[in-house]
Short mmCIF file of C-alpha atoms in Angstrom, two decimals:
data_model
loop_
_atom_site.label_atom_id
_atom_site.label_comp_id
_atom_site.label_asym_id
_atom_site.label_seq_id
_atom_site.Cartn_x
_atom_site.Cartn_y
_atom_site.Cartn_z
CA UNK A 1 32.97 6.24 14.51
CA UNK A 2 29.31 5.81 15.46
CA UNK A 3 28.11 7.70 12.38
CA UNK A 4 30.38 5.72 10.06
CA UNK A 5 29.07 2.50 11.60
CA UNK A 6 25.47 3.54 10.94
CA UNK A 7 26.37 4.31 7.32
CA UNK A 8 27.52 0.72 6.83
CA UNK A 9 24.88 -1.35 5.02
CA UNK A 10 25.74 -4.39 7.13
CA UNK A 11 25.12 -2.41 10.32
CA UNK A 12 21.87 -1.04 8.89
CA UNK A 13 20.64 -4.51 7.96
CA UNK A 14 21.46 -5.81 11.46
CA UNK A 15 19.64 -2.82 12.96
CA UNK A 16 16.54 -3.60 10.87
CA UNK A 17 16.70 -7.27 11.87
CA UNK A 18 17.10 -6.64 15.60
CA UNK A 19 14.38 -3.96 15.81
CA UNK A 20 12.01 -6.16 13.79
CA UNK A 21 12.67 -9.13 16.07
CA UNK A 22 12.02 -7.07 19.22
CA UNK A 23 8.91 -5.44 17.70
CA UNK A 24 7.63 -8.92 16.90
CA UNK A 25 7.20 -9.60 20.62
CA UNK A 26 4.40 -7.00 20.73
CA UNK A 27 1.74 -9.32 19.36
CA UNK A 28 -1.80 -10.61 19.36
CA UNK A 29 -2.88 -14.18 18.65
CA UNK A 30 -6.02 -14.24 16.47
CA UNK A 31 -6.35 -18.04 16.72
CA UNK A 32 -6.27 -20.45 19.62
CA UNK A 33 -2.87 -21.04 21.18
CA UNK A 34 0.39 -19.68 19.73
CA UNK A 35 -0.01 -21.30 16.34
CA UNK A 36 -0.08 -17.89 14.58
CA UNK A 37 0.71 -14.38 15.78
CA UNK A 38 -0.12 -10.87 14.47
CA UNK A 39 2.87 -8.84 15.60
CA UNK A 40 4.34 -5.38 15.15
CA UNK A 41 7.47 -6.93 13.65
CA UNK A 42 6.02 -7.12 10.13
CA UNK A 43 4.84 -3.48 10.34
CA UNK A 44 8.29 -2.39 11.49
CA UNK A 45 9.91 -4.43 8.72
CA UNK A 46 7.68 -2.89 6.03
CA UNK A 47 8.38 0.61 7.35
CA UNK A 48 12.13 -0.03 7.31
CA UNK A 49 12.00 -1.28 3.72
CA UNK A 50 10.05 1.77 2.59
CA UNK A 51 12.39 4.22 4.33
CA UNK A 52 15.72 2.47 3.68
CA UNK A 53 15.54 1.60 0.01
CA UNK A 54 19.30 1.76 -0.34
CA UNK A 55 19.44 -1.65 1.35
CA UNK A 56 19.29 -4.89 -0.66
CA UNK A 57 15.79 -6.14 0.17
CA UNK A 58 16.42 -9.87 -0.30
CA UNK A 59 19.57 -9.89 1.85
CA UNK A 60 17.77 -7.82 4.48
CA UNK A 61 14.88 -10.32 4.48
CA UNK A 62 17.17 -13.32 4.89
CA UNK A 63 19.14 -11.72 7.76
CA UNK A 64 15.93 -10.50 9.44
CA UNK A 65 14.35 -13.96 9.15
CA UNK A 66 17.40 -15.60 10.73
CA UNK A 67 17.58 -13.06 13.55
CA UNK A 68 13.85 -13.41 14.25
CA UNK A 69 14.21 -17.21 14.31
CA UNK A 70 17.18 -17.12 16.70
CA UNK A 71 15.61 -14.39 18.86
CA UNK A 72 12.32 -16.27 19.35
CA UNK A 73 14.21 -19.51 20.06
CA UNK A 74 16.34 -17.72 22.64
CA UNK A 75 13.19 -16.27 24.23
CA UNK A 76 11.69 -19.76 24.49
CA UNK A 77 14.84 -21.05 26.17
CA UNK A 78 14.96 -18.10 28.56
CA UNK A 79 11.30 -18.42 29.53
CA UNK A 80 11.59 -22.18 30.14
CA UNK A 81 8.84 -23.14 27.73
CA UNK A 82 9.75 -26.82 28.00
CA UNK A 83 10.71 -27.03 24.30
CA UNK A 84 14.10 -28.21 23.18
CA UNK A 85 16.19 -25.94 21.00
CA UNK A 86 15.37 -28.08 17.96
CA UNK A 87 11.65 -28.00 18.70
CA UNK A 88 11.76 -24.23 19.18
CA UNK A 89 13.66 -23.72 15.92
CA UNK A 90 11.14 -25.92 14.11
CA UNK A 91 8.23 -24.04 15.67
CA UNK A 92 9.49 -20.62 14.57
CA UNK A 93 10.98 -21.66 11.23
CA UNK A 94 7.85 -20.48 9.41
CA UNK A 95 8.41 -16.91 10.73
CA UNK A 96 11.74 -16.82 8.93
CA UNK A 97 9.96 -17.90 5.73
CA UNK A 98 7.50 -15.01 6.17
CA UNK A 99 10.20 -12.32 6.21
CA UNK A 100 12.13 -13.85 3.31
CA UNK A 101 9.02 -14.10 1.10
CA UNK A 102 7.95 -10.60 2.14
CA UNK A 103 11.37 -9.16 1.20
CA UNK A 104 11.44 -11.00 -2.14
CA UNK A 105 8.01 -9.69 -3.12
CA UNK A 106 8.96 -6.15 -2.02
CA UNK A 107 12.10 -6.45 -4.13
CA UNK A 108 9.91 -7.18 -7.17
CA UNK A 109 8.09 -3.82 -6.83
CA UNK A 110 11.05 -1.86 -5.39
CA UNK A 111 11.66 0.16 -8.56
CA UNK A 112 7.99 1.20 -8.71
CA UNK A 113 7.43 2.23 -5.09
CA UNK A 114 7.58 5.96 -5.84
CA UNK A 115 5.08 5.57 -8.68
CA UNK A 116 2.38 4.16 -6.39
CA UNK A 117 -0.28 6.38 -4.89
CA UNK A 118 -0.30 5.90 -1.08
CA UNK A 119 -3.67 4.12 -1.26
CA UNK A 120 -2.41 1.82 -4.02
CA UNK A 121 0.82 1.24 -2.09
CA UNK A 122 -1.21 0.20 0.94
CA UNK A 123 -3.21 -2.25 -1.16
CA UNK A 124 -0.10 -3.74 -2.78
CA UNK A 125 1.61 -4.05 0.62
CA UNK A 126 -1.51 -5.73 2.02
CA UNK A 127 -1.44 -8.27 -0.82
CA UNK A 128 2.27 -8.95 -0.19
CA UNK A 129 1.58 -9.32 3.53
CA UNK A 130 -1.26 -11.75 2.83
CA UNK A 131 0.83 -13.85 0.45
CA UNK A 132 3.70 -13.92 2.95
CA UNK A 133 1.28 -15.00 5.70
CA UNK A 134 -0.01 -17.77 3.45
CA UNK A 135 3.54 -19.00 2.86
CA UNK A 136 4.18 -18.87 6.60
CA UNK A 137 1.04 -20.89 7.28
CA UNK A 138 1.84 -23.35 4.48
CA UNK A 139 5.33 -23.86 5.91
CA UNK A 140 3.87 -24.38 9.38
CA UNK A 141 1.38 -26.87 7.91
CA UNK A 142 4.21 -28.84 6.27
CA UNK A 143 6.73 -28.65 9.11
CA UNK A 144 4.41 -29.05 12.09
CA UNK A 145 1.51 -30.78 10.36
CA UNK A 146 -0.85 -28.21 11.89
CA UNK A 147 -4.55 -27.98 11.04
CA UNK A 148 -5.70 -25.89 8.07
CA UNK A 149 -7.72 -22.68 8.57
CA UNK A 150 -11.40 -22.13 8.00
CA UNK A 151 -12.83 -19.51 5.64
CA UNK A 152 -13.75 -17.08 8.42
CA UNK A 153 -10.20 -17.29 9.77
CA UNK A 154 -8.79 -16.45 6.33
CA UNK A 155 -11.15 -13.46 6.13
CA UNK A 156 -9.93 -12.28 9.52
CA UNK A 157 -6.35 -12.72 8.35
CA UNK A 158 -7.02 -10.58 5.26
CA UNK A 159 -8.61 -7.84 7.37
CA UNK A 160 -5.61 -7.80 9.70
CA UNK A 161 -3.22 -7.57 6.73
CA UNK A 162 -5.13 -4.63 5.27
CA UNK A 163 -5.33 -2.74 8.56
CA UNK A 164 -1.67 -3.37 9.41
CA UNK A 165 -0.25 -2.37 6.02
CA UNK A 166 -2.44 0.71 5.64
CA UNK A 167 -1.41 1.84 9.12
CA UNK A 168 2.25 1.36 8.19
CA UNK A 169 1.95 3.12 4.81
CA UNK A 170 0.11 5.94 6.59
CA UNK A 171 3.04 6.37 8.97
CA UNK A 172 5.42 6.19 6.01
CA UNK A 173 3.43 8.84 4.11
CA UNK A 174 3.48 11.15 7.13
CA UNK A 175 7.25 10.79 7.43
CA UNK A 176 7.66 11.36 3.69
CA UNK A 177 5.53 14.53 3.79
CA UNK A 178 7.57 15.84 6.72
CA UNK A 179 10.79 15.13 4.84
CA UNK A 180 9.43 16.86 1.74
CA UNK A 181 8.50 19.92 3.77
CA UNK A 182 11.97 20.05 5.29
CA UNK A 183 13.57 19.72 1.83
CA UNK A 184 11.24 22.38 0.42
CA UNK A 185 12.13 24.76 3.26
CA UNK A 186 15.85 24.14 2.74
CA UNK A 187 15.43 24.62 -1.01
CA UNK A 188 13.60 27.93 -0.48
CA UNK A 189 16.38 29.10 1.81
CA UNK A 190 18.97 28.19 -0.84
CA UNK A 191 16.93 29.99 -3.50
CA UNK A 192 16.73 33.09 -1.29
CA UNK A 193 20.49 33.02 -0.75
CA UNK A 194 21.08 32.49 -4.45
CA UNK A 195 18.75 35.34 -5.42
CA UNK A 196 20.29 37.65 -2.85
CA UNK A 197 23.74 36.75 -4.13
CA UNK A 198 22.67 37.11 -7.75
CA UNK A 199 20.91 40.42 -7.19
CA UNK A 200 23.91 41.91 -5.41
CA UNK A 201 26.33 40.54 -7.96
CA UNK A 202 24.18 41.81 -10.80
CA UNK A 203 24.46 45.33 -9.41
CA UNK A 204 28.22 45.03 -9.16
CA UNK A 205 28.46 43.75 -12.73
CA UNK A 206 26.22 46.56 -13.95
CA UNK A 207 28.36 49.26 -12.36
CA UNK A 208 31.58 47.59 -13.43
CA UNK A 209 30.36 47.72 -17.02
CA UNK A 210 29.66 51.42 -16.59
CA UNK A 211 33.09 51.94 -15.05
CA UNK A 212 34.75 50.20 -17.99
CA UNK A 213 32.84 52.46 -20.35
CA UNK A 214 34.02 55.50 -18.40
CA UNK A 215 37.61 54.23 -18.41
CA UNK A 216 37.38 53.73 -22.17
CA UNK A 217 36.28 57.35 -22.65
CA UNK A 218 38.98 58.64 -20.30
CA UNK A 219 41.60 56.59 -22.16
CA UNK A 220 40.51 58.01 -25.52
CA UNK A 221 40.41 61.55 -24.12
CA UNK A 222 43.86 61.22 -22.56
CA UNK A 223 45.31 59.85 -25.79
CA UNK A 224 43.80 62.72 -27.78
CA UNK A 225 45.37 65.16 -25.29
CA UNK A 226 48.70 63.40 -25.70
CA UNK A 227 48.52 63.70 -29.49
CA UNK A 228 47.67 67.40 -29.23
CA UNK A 229 50.59 68.06 -26.90
CA UNK A 230 52.89 65.97 -29.09
CA UNK A 231 51.88 67.94 -32.16
CA UNK A 232 52.66 71.24 -30.37
CA UNK A 233 56.27 70.17 -29.91
CA UNK A 234 56.86 72.47 -26.95
CA UNK A 235 55.18 70.37 -24.27
CA UNK A 236 57.25 67.19 -24.57
CA UNK A 237 57.51 66.53 -20.78
CA UNK A 238 53.76 67.00 -20.37
CA UNK A 239 52.91 64.85 -23.37
CA UNK A 240 55.07 62.05 -21.97
CA UNK A 241 53.31 62.35 -18.60
CA UNK A 242 49.89 62.25 -20.25
CA UNK A 243 50.93 59.15 -22.22
CA UNK A 244 52.01 57.43 -19.00
CA UNK A 245 48.66 58.24 -17.38
CA UNK A 246 46.84 56.96 -20.46
CA UNK A 247 48.75 53.70 -20.34
CA UNK A 248 47.96 53.25 -16.64
CA UNK A 249 44.27 53.92 -17.24
CA UNK A 250 44.36 51.40 -20.08
CA UNK A 251 45.83 48.77 -17.73
CA UNK A 252 43.11 49.47 -15.16
CA UNK A 253 40.52 49.03 -17.90
CA UNK A 254 42.01 45.69 -18.95
CA UNK A 255 42.03 44.48 -15.33
CA UNK A 256 38.43 45.57 -14.93
CA UNK A 257 37.47 43.69 -18.09
CA UNK A 258 39.07 40.52 -16.73
CA UNK A 259 37.20 40.94 -13.43
CA UNK A 260 33.98 41.59 -15.33
CA UNK A 261 34.41 38.41 -17.40
CA UNK A 262 34.86 36.37 -14.23
CA UNK A 263 31.82 37.94 -12.56
CA UNK A 264 29.64 37.40 -15.63
CA UNK A 265 30.59 33.71 -15.69
CA UNK A 266 29.83 33.48 -11.98
CA UNK A 267 26.40 35.07 -12.45
CA UNK A 268 25.60 32.77 -15.37
CA UNK A 269 26.63 29.71 -13.35
CA UNK A 270 24.96 30.59 -10.08
CA UNK A 271 21.81 32.28 -11.35
CA UNK A 272 20.09 30.54 -14.23
CA UNK A 273 16.60 29.61 -15.27
CA UNK A 274 13.47 31.69 -14.98
CA UNK A 275 10.82 32.73 -12.46
CA UNK A 276 7.22 33.97 -12.50
CA UNK A 277 6.48 37.56 -11.51
CA UNK A 278 4.62 36.28 -8.45
CA UNK A 279 7.78 34.51 -7.29
CA UNK A 280 9.83 37.70 -7.69
CA UNK A 281 7.30 39.66 -5.65
CA UNK A 282 7.14 36.95 -2.99
CA UNK A 283 10.92 36.83 -2.53
CA UNK A 284 11.10 40.63 -2.44
CA UNK A 285 8.53 40.78 0.35
CA UNK A 286 10.11 37.92 2.30
CA UNK A 287 13.60 39.44 2.31
CA UNK A 288 12.37 42.92 3.20
CA UNK A 289 10.09 41.58 5.92
CA UNK A 290 13.23 40.20 7.55
CA UNK A 291 14.94 43.58 6.99
CA UNK A 292 12.05 45.39 8.69
CA UNK A 293 12.15 42.95 11.59
CA UNK A 294 15.90 43.54 11.94
CA UNK A 295 15.25 47.30 12.15
CA UNK A 296 12.60 46.73 14.80
CA UNK A 297 9.73 48.04 12.66
CA UNK A 298 6.21 46.67 12.39
CA UNK A 299 5.43 46.75 8.68
CA UNK A 300 2.68 44.85 6.90
CA UNK A 301 3.34 43.86 3.30
CA UNK A 302 0.70 43.38 0.62
CA UNK A 303 1.00 41.94 -2.90
CA UNK A 304 -1.48 42.49 -5.73
CA UNK A 305 -0.83 40.72 -9.04
CA UNK A 306 -3.27 40.75 -11.94
CA UNK A 307 -0.79 39.57 -14.57
CA UNK A 308 1.63 36.75 -13.88
CA UNK A 309 4.03 35.32 -16.43
CA UNK A 310 7.49 33.75 -16.51
CA UNK A 311 10.60 35.83 -17.14
CA UNK A 312 14.31 35.07 -17.40
CA UNK A 313 15.12 38.67 -16.37
CA UNK A 314 14.19 38.06 -12.76
CA UNK A 315 17.55 39.17 -11.34
CA UNK A 316 17.33 42.79 -12.61
CA UNK A 317 13.63 42.86 -11.68
CA UNK A 318 14.44 41.58 -8.21
CA UNK A 319 17.15 44.24 -7.93
CA UNK A 320 14.66 46.94 -8.90
CA UNK A 321 11.92 45.88 -6.53
CA UNK A 322 14.31 45.07 -3.69
CA UNK A 323 15.89 48.54 -3.85
CA UNK A 324 12.54 50.33 -3.88
CA UNK A 325 11.05 48.13 -1.15
CA UNK A 326 14.13 48.48 1.07
CA UNK A 327 13.91 52.27 0.70
CA UNK A 328 10.24 52.09 1.66
CA UNK A 329 11.14 50.08 4.77
CA UNK A 330 13.72 52.68 5.75
CA UNK A 331 11.42 55.72 5.38
CA UNK A 332 8.73 54.22 7.63
CA UNK A 333 9.54 55.27 11.18
CA UNK A 334 8.01 52.61 13.38
CA UNK A 335 4.83 51.12 11.96
CA UNK A 336 3.28 51.15 8.51
CA UNK A 337 2.47 49.26 5.34
CA UNK A 338 4.03 48.60 1.94
CA UNK A 339 2.10 47.43 -1.13
CA UNK A 340 3.58 45.90 -4.28
CA UNK A 341 1.46 45.78 -7.44
CA UNK A 342 2.11 44.17 -10.82
CA UNK A 343 -0.23 44.42 -13.78
CA UNK A 344 -0.19 44.81 -17.56
CA UNK A 345 -1.53 47.75 -19.52
CA UNK A 346 -1.35 47.84 -23.29
CA UNK A 347 2.06 46.37 -24.14
CA UNK A 348 3.72 47.28 -20.85
CA UNK A 349 4.12 45.64 -17.45
CA UNK A 350 3.73 48.09 -14.59
CA UNK A 351 5.20 47.63 -11.12
CA UNK A 352 4.35 49.94 -8.24
CA UNK A 353 5.78 50.12 -4.73
CA UNK A 354 3.66 52.18 -2.34
CA UNK A 355 4.56 52.99 1.25
CA UNK A 356 2.92 54.80 4.16
CA UNK A 357 6.02 56.79 5.05
CA UNK A 358 6.52 60.54 5.19
CA UNK A 359 6.57 60.97 1.42
CA UNK A 360 9.08 62.89 -0.71
CA UNK A 361 9.44 66.66 -0.72
CA UNK A 362 8.92 68.60 -3.97
CA UNK A 363 12.47 69.96 -3.93
CA UNK A 364 13.87 66.44 -3.66
CA UNK A 365 11.93 65.05 -6.62
CA UNK A 366 14.18 66.68 -9.25
CA UNK A 367 17.37 65.25 -7.72
CA UNK A 368 15.93 61.94 -6.50
CA UNK A 369 17.54 59.74 -9.18
CA UNK A 370 20.87 61.57 -9.37
CA UNK A 371 23.94 59.56 -8.21
CA UNK A 372 25.03 60.58 -4.73
CA UNK A 373 21.76 62.28 -3.76
CA UNK A 374 20.35 61.00 -0.48
CA UNK A 375 18.06 62.01 2.33
CA UNK A 376 19.25 59.19 4.60
CA UNK A 377 21.78 59.74 7.35
CA UNK A 378 22.88 57.44 10.14
CA UNK A 379 22.93 58.28 13.83
CA UNK A 380 26.37 59.88 13.47
CA UNK A 381 25.21 62.12 10.63
CA UNK A 382 27.04 60.23 7.88
CA UNK A 383 25.14 60.27 4.59
CA UNK A 384 24.25 57.11 2.67
CA UNK A 385 25.88 56.42 -0.70
CA UNK A 386 22.89 57.65 -2.68
CA UNK A 387 23.35 55.23 -5.57
CA UNK A 388 20.34 52.94 -5.00
CA UNK A 389 17.76 54.94 -6.97
CA UNK A 390 20.25 55.90 -9.67
CA UNK A 391 20.93 52.20 -10.05
CA UNK A 392 17.19 51.57 -10.35
CA UNK A 393 16.91 54.26 -13.04
CA UNK A 394 19.83 52.79 -15.00
CA UNK A 395 18.27 49.31 -15.01
CA UNK A 396 14.92 50.78 -16.09
CA UNK A 397 16.68 52.58 -18.94
CA UNK A 398 18.35 49.30 -19.92
CA UNK A 399 14.86 47.86 -20.48
CA UNK A 400 13.83 51.05 -22.32
CA UNK A 401 11.24 51.73 -19.65
CA UNK A 402 10.27 54.66 -17.45
CA UNK A 403 10.14 55.30 -13.71
CA UNK A 404 8.14 57.93 -11.90
CA UNK A 405 7.29 58.85 -8.32
CA UNK A 406 4.24 60.59 -6.95
CA UNK A 407 2.48 61.05 -3.61
CA UNK A 408 0.39 58.10 -2.48
CA UNK A 409 -2.80 59.82 -1.38
CA UNK A 410 -4.44 56.70 0.04
CA UNK A 411 -1.33 55.49 1.90
CA UNK A 412 0.14 58.84 2.90
CA UNK A 413 3.64 58.14 1.59
CA UNK A 414 5.14 57.79 -1.88
CA UNK A 415 4.38 55.57 -4.86
CA UNK A 416 7.13 54.54 -7.27
CA UNK A 417 5.86 53.33 -10.63
CA UNK A 418 8.00 51.39 -13.10
CA UNK A 419 6.76 50.85 -16.65
CA UNK A 420 8.63 48.23 -18.69
CA UNK A 421 7.87 46.77 -22.14
CA UNK A 422 6.37 43.30 -21.60
CA UNK A 423 8.13 41.98 -24.70
CA UNK A 424 11.51 42.55 -23.01
CA UNK A 425 10.44 40.65 -19.90
CA UNK A 426 8.14 37.86 -20.98
CA UNK A 427 9.89 34.60 -21.75
CA UNK A 428 8.75 33.12 -25.01
CA UNK A 429 7.23 29.65 -24.70
CA UNK A 430 9.23 26.96 -26.43
#
């Protein structure tokens, strides 16, 4: 109930009015007596208007002016100032005029607030404050027949307006920067989740396409076997059985195609746009730094990029680099380093992932990219799936590129090098 009350515009306007009225009691009097006050109320009011732009400024100014008028009158009555209620209302009537004029002038520039540089905003707010003060003083001159101000007093008034508004806009700018940083951090987290989701989903789509191709070949082979058995005439029971199997495989293929269509639509909806190579490398390092931390390893990551351009194939590239970098994290026992490089040579873009692990044995090199081959086992001796590097090779082949691995003499581990045609990666400028 409390949250719904705060979401009400009426409640928000009343909150602004009450806080402004209370803040107005923290004041200094630049001139003799209580004829004019420089209070925190106007600073608080300006800050509220800048932060709560969903509120109607003019209505907020009218309500705030009335609340300030009634609040100051009540304070006079409570303190026993000797003024009657009518005299007190008359004395503070000009303060109500100040907030109404201030709100009206802020309403005039409301649509352009975001376009102002903070320094310009401070200057504009100072001018509005000065004009509102002049209207307050003019009202006081008319209502109370008070004396006019000398030139030096007007200069002092202008200086106070400038200092007060620039202080307030400075506070507002600090709050805005903090909010922007929070939004940027949340956006980066959403992008990381989206990329992780897209990368994983891309791998599933890739293998599902391969599975459908395999099912298609099995279906054709089974049907050919059925036709051969049917032509022989003597294997009728077997030919019928083969036909049944073929039909079942065909149904599985159709179901897989329907699943694939749904996944492709999901990938296209969730993962769109493009990304620079530097962004791909940065997200790869960030996710694998968390992975290394989860495994309790102290690994330093380094990125070297000499060629950076935008690509719309960032999901397969992220899948490639993430697989290789995750493998590098796993082969490092406790402490080490991983370096990612990206550069162009001739018409190709070359990515390298170098680790300081134990390296790869010569006998393992020939089988390294074969499906099911693995050198990783868990604590119970169960082997890993062994499809990560074969998946990497398949994606490289899709781009008509090459992948190689060699010892990293300077790091002590292994260096995977991926060479891809730049024309297949670089997004053409519109």
